[in-house]
Amino acid sequence: MNSAPKHPIFCIKWPWDNHQNQKTPNNNNNPTNSPCNLDNTPWIFKSVQNLGIAAFNFINSAAPPPNSLKSPFKLNQKRGNLSPNEQGEAEQRAFAAALASGKEATVLEFYSPKCRLCNSLLPFVIEIENRNSDWLNIVMADAENDHWLPELLHYDVKYVPCFVLIDKYGNALAKTGVPNSRLHVIAGVSHLLKTRRKQKN
């Protein structure tokens, strides 16, 4: 019958396939070896391939390298390497250093490692600290750690996440209410900061 080679209807060719094909010893630059060879295809399909390669390269170049963000949560990112006792002591030292820094206020965020809402707020809290770093510190406090029991009782914290705005003397100025949603918590933190700015002015 017809002895012409059959080609697949659809052919997926990933950008990295080019490098693999170049390293194949039996390739011998023969374009018929690969069923995904696009050398003899219409220009429109070559354009689609070029767009795919460009998109792949763009995504790789846009991805930030690891550890490129300055985060106030570095202690908590290493939580797996610290025992609960060491973690609590490290957070307590961070709180003491924040109060001793001379900045006008500190936000103490009570969180739980099991709280998904707490984890989802990380980018927002980093942005808040970066924007207000001239007058504000942000410190994390694991509400499940016994080291924070005195502060939990003193600031009357009964839920997480709970953000407490504290002056440089350790006095609580305000705190966020019971969290109903992520947007509710963000609005509460923004209100805390606006209240403090009004007091400054």
Coordinates of C-alpha atoms in Angstrom, one line a residue:
M1 CA 0.0 0.0 0.0
N2 CA 1.4 3.4 1.0
S3 CA 4.9 3.1 2.6
A4 CA 5.1 6.8 3.5
P5 CA 6.0 7.3 7.2
K6 CA 3.0 8.3 9.4
H7 CA 3.3 11.4 11.6
P8 CA 1.2 12.1 14.7
I9 CA -1.7 14.5 14.3
F10 CA -0.5 16.5 17.4
C11 CA 3.1 16.9 18.4
I12 CA 4.3 18.4 21.6
K13 CA 7.8 19.7 21.5
W14 CA 9.2 21.2 24.7
P15 CA 11.9 23.9 24.6
W16 CA 14.5 21.5 26.3
D17 CA 14.0 18.9 23.6
N18 CA 16.3 20.9 21.3
H19 CA 19.2 20.4 23.7
Q20 CA 18.5 16.7 24.1
N21 CA 18.3 16.1 20.4
Q22 CA 21.7 17.9 19.9
K23 CA 23.3 15.5 22.5
T24 CA 21.9 12.3 20.8
P25 CA 24.9 10.5 19.2
N26 CA 22.8 8.8 16.6
N27 CA 21.0 11.9 15.5
N28 CA 23.5 12.8 12.7
N29 CA 21.6 16.0 12.1
N30 CA 18.9 14.0 10.3
P31 CA 15.6 15.9 10.5
T32 CA 13.5 12.8 10.0
N33 CA 14.6 11.2 13.3
S34 CA 12.2 13.2 15.4
P35 CA 8.5 13.0 14.8
C36 CA 8.3 16.5 16.2
N37 CA 10.6 18.0 13.6
L38 CA 9.2 21.3 12.5
D39 CA 11.7 22.2 9.8
N40 CA 9.4 21.3 6.9
T41 CA 6.2 22.6 8.5
P42 CA 4.3 25.8 7.6
W43 CA 5.6 29.0 9.1
I44 CA 2.5 29.4 11.4
F45 CA 3.4 26.2 13.4
K46 CA 7.0 27.4 13.7
S47 CA 5.7 30.6 15.1
V48 CA 3.7 28.7 17.7
Q49 CA 6.8 26.8 18.7
N50 CA 8.8 30.0 19.0
L51 CA 6.0 31.5 21.2
G52 CA 6.2 28.5 23.5
I53 CA 9.9 28.7 23.8
A54 CA 9.7 32.5 24.5
A55 CA 7.0 31.9 27.2
F56 CA 9.1 29.2 28.8
N57 CA 12.2 31.3 29.0
F58 CA 10.2 34.3 30.3
I59 CA 8.7 32.3 33.1
N60 CA 12.2 31.0 34.1
S61 CA 13.7 34.4 34.1
A62 CA 10.8 36.0 36.0
A63 CA 10.9 33.5 38.9
P64 CA 12.8 35.1 41.8
P65 CA 15.8 33.2 43.1
P66 CA 15.4 31.5 46.5
N67 CA 16.1 33.5 49.6
S68 CA 15.9 36.8 47.6
L69 CA 13.2 38.3 49.8
K70 CA 14.0 40.1 53.0
S71 CA 11.5 38.5 55.4
P72 CA 10.8 39.2 59.0
F73 CA 9.9 35.5 59.2
K74 CA 13.4 34.0 58.8
L75 CA 13.2 32.4 62.2
N76 CA 9.9 30.7 61.4
Q77 CA 11.2 29.6 58.0
K78 CA 13.8 27.5 59.9
R79 CA 11.2 26.1 62.3
G80 CA 12.0 22.5 61.2
N81 CA 15.6 22.9 62.5
L82 CA 14.5 24.3 65.9
S83 CA 12.8 22.6 68.8
P84 CA 9.7 24.3 70.2
N85 CA 11.8 25.6 73.1
E86 CA 14.5 27.0 70.8
Q87 CA 11.8 28.5 68.6
G88 CA 10.0 30.2 71.5
E89 CA 13.3 31.6 72.8
A90 CA 14.3 33.0 69.4
E91 CA 10.9 34.7 69.0
Q92 CA 11.2 36.2 72.5
R93 CA 14.6 37.5 71.7
A94 CA 13.2 39.1 68.5
F95 CA 10.5 40.7 70.5
A96 CA 12.9 42.1 73.1
A97 CA 15.2 43.4 70.3
A98 CA 12.2 45.1 68.6
L99 CA 11.2 46.9 71.8
A100 CA 14.9 48.0 72.4
S101 CA 15.3 49.2 68.8
G102 CA 13.9 52.7 69.7
K103 CA 11.2 52.5 66.9
E104 CA 7.9 54.0 67.8
A105 CA 5.8 50.8 67.6
T106 CA 5.9 47.0 67.2
V107 CA 3.2 44.8 65.7
L108 CA 3.2 41.4 67.5
E109 CA 1.5 38.8 65.3
F110 CA 0.2 35.8 67.1
Y111 CA -0.1 32.9 64.7
S112 CA -0.3 29.1 64.7
P113 CA 1.8 26.9 62.4
K114 CA -1.4 25.0 61.6
C115 CA -3.3 28.1 60.5
R116 CA -3.6 28.4 56.8
L117 CA -4.9 32.0 57.1
C118 CA -1.8 33.0 59.0
N119 CA 0.4 31.5 56.3
S120 CA -1.5 33.3 53.5
L121 CA -0.8 36.7 55.2
L122 CA 3.0 36.3 54.8
P123 CA 3.4 38.5 51.6
F124 CA 1.1 41.2 53.0
V125 CA 3.0 41.4 56.4
I126 CA 6.4 41.5 54.6
E127 CA 5.1 44.4 52.5
I128 CA 3.8 46.2 55.5
E129 CA 7.1 46.0 57.3
N130 CA 9.0 47.1 54.2
R131 CA 6.8 50.2 53.8
N132 CA 6.9 51.2 57.4
S133 CA 10.4 50.1 58.4
D134 CA 11.4 53.6 59.6
W135 CA 9.0 53.4 62.6
L136 CA 7.6 49.9 62.8
N137 CA 8.9 46.4 63.8
I138 CA 6.9 43.2 63.1
V139 CA 7.5 40.2 65.3
M140 CA 6.0 36.7 65.1
A141 CA 4.7 34.9 68.1
D142 CA 3.6 31.2 68.0
A143 CA 0.4 31.1 70.1
E144 CA 0.9 27.4 70.7
N145 CA 4.3 27.9 72.3
D146 CA 4.3 28.1 76.1
H147 CA 6.9 30.8 76.0
W148 CA 4.2 33.3 74.8
L149 CA 1.7 32.4 77.6
P150 CA 2.3 35.6 79.6
E151 CA 1.8 37.8 76.5
L152 CA -1.3 35.8 75.5
L153 CA -2.9 36.5 78.8
H154 CA -1.6 40.1 79.1
Y155 CA -2.9 41.1 75.6
D156 CA -6.0 38.9 75.9
V157 CA -5.3 36.9 72.7
K158 CA -7.9 34.2 72.2
Y159 CA -7.7 33.6 68.4
V160 CA -5.2 33.6 65.5
P161 CA -4.1 35.4 63.6
C162 CA -4.2 38.3 66.0
F163 CA -2.1 41.5 65.4
V164 CA -1.3 43.6 68.5
L165 CA 0.0 47.1 68.1
I166 CA 2.5 47.9 70.9
D167 CA 4.3 51.1 71.7
K168 CA 8.1 51.2 72.5
Y169 CA 7.3 50.7 76.2
G170 CA 5.4 47.5 75.7
N171 CA 1.9 48.9 76.1
A172 CA -0.8 47.6 73.9
L173 CA -2.4 50.3 71.8
A174 CA -4.9 48.3 69.8
K175 CA -5.4 44.8 68.2
T176 CA -7.3 43.2 65.4
G177 CA -10.6 41.6 66.0
V178 CA -11.7 38.0 65.4
P179 CA -10.7 37.1 61.9
N180 CA -13.6 36.3 59.5
S181 CA -11.5 36.3 56.3
R182 CA -8.2 37.2 54.9
L183 CA -9.6 40.6 53.7
H184 CA -11.0 41.2 57.1
V185 CA -7.6 40.7 58.7
I186 CA -5.9 42.9 56.2
A187 CA -8.4 45.7 56.8
G188 CA -7.9 45.4 60.5
V189 CA -4.1 45.6 60.3
S190 CA -4.4 48.6 57.9
H191 CA -6.7 50.3 60.4
L192 CA -4.1 49.7 63.2
L193 CA -1.4 51.4 61.2
K194 CA -3.7 54.4 60.2
T195 CA -4.7 54.9 63.8
R196 CA -1.0 55.0 64.9
R197 CA -0.2 57.5 62.1
K198 CA -3.0 59.8 63.2
Q199 CA -1.6 59.7 66.8
K200 CA 1.8 60.7 65.4
N201 CA 0.4 63.7 63.6

